[in-house]
Each structure stands twice: as C-alpha cells, then as structure tokens.
C-alpha cells in the first residue's frame, strides 16, 4: 500500500513539476519516496501487530504509530525539498538498513533454534 501510494505521489509530482525536474532527481526521489512510504507502512503494520495483543495500549499505541509515521514522512519531505536533499534521499535507506539487519539475524537465529 505504501509503495503504491509512493508511485502515485511521484507520478503527480512529476506531472506538475516536469519543467524543473531532471532525470537524476526523479530517480532519487522515486527510490527515496518508495522506500520512505514502505518504511511508514512497515512501522504501522509491525506496530499494530504488536499492540493488537495488548488491549489497553491499542488506541494510544495506534495513535503513536500513526504520529510517528506522519513525523517521519514530514521530516523526509522537508529534507528532500531543502538544500539538504541528499540527506533526505538517504534517510529512508539509513532507517531501512537496521530493520533489514534485524530481520536477517532473527531469521538466522530462528533457523538455529529449529535444528
């Protein structure tokens, strides 16, 4: 869902700003927004699967997850449209790598327990 929305958002952005956009900036923005929207969706999805088990935290936890995703999205948008756009472009990658490493170690650790 998040990546699908990123495609739609980028298509709109390119149509509106086609005169001032270069191919490189469109490519960087495309990958950055795709990963950023994916990270926001991942955050909310994993978070809800965790707080769903804790009934007392569900309302507050859902609000916190959505607020975190909105804040992350806002920080990305502000950075990508400022003179610090290179930081904005790498922000999703830098936040995705720890998740990727965690998943790798979790999968590796789970395989050892099952043997």
Coordinates of N, CA and C in Angstrom, one line a residue, residues 2 13 33 42 56 63 102 109:
X2 N 1.9 1.2 0.8 CA 2.7 2.4 0.9 C 3.5 2.7 -0.3
X13 N 3.7 14.4 -8.8 CA 4.8 15.4 -8.7 C 5.5 15.6 -10.0
X33 N 11.2 8.1 -2.1 CA 9.8 8.1 -1.6 C 9.2 6.7 -1.5
X42 N 5.5 -0.2 7.0 CA 6.1 -1.2 7.8 C 6.0 -0.9 9.2
X56 N -5.1 -2.7 26.2 CA -5.0 -1.4 26.9 C -4.2 -0.4 26.1
X63 N -2.4 5.6 17.8 CA -2.1 7.0 17.7 C -0.6 7.3 17.6
X102 N 18.2 -6.6 11.4 CA 17.4 -7.3 12.4 C 16.7 -8.5 11.9
X109 N 18.7 -16.7 13.5 CA 18.6 -17.2 14.9 C 17.4 -18.2 15.0

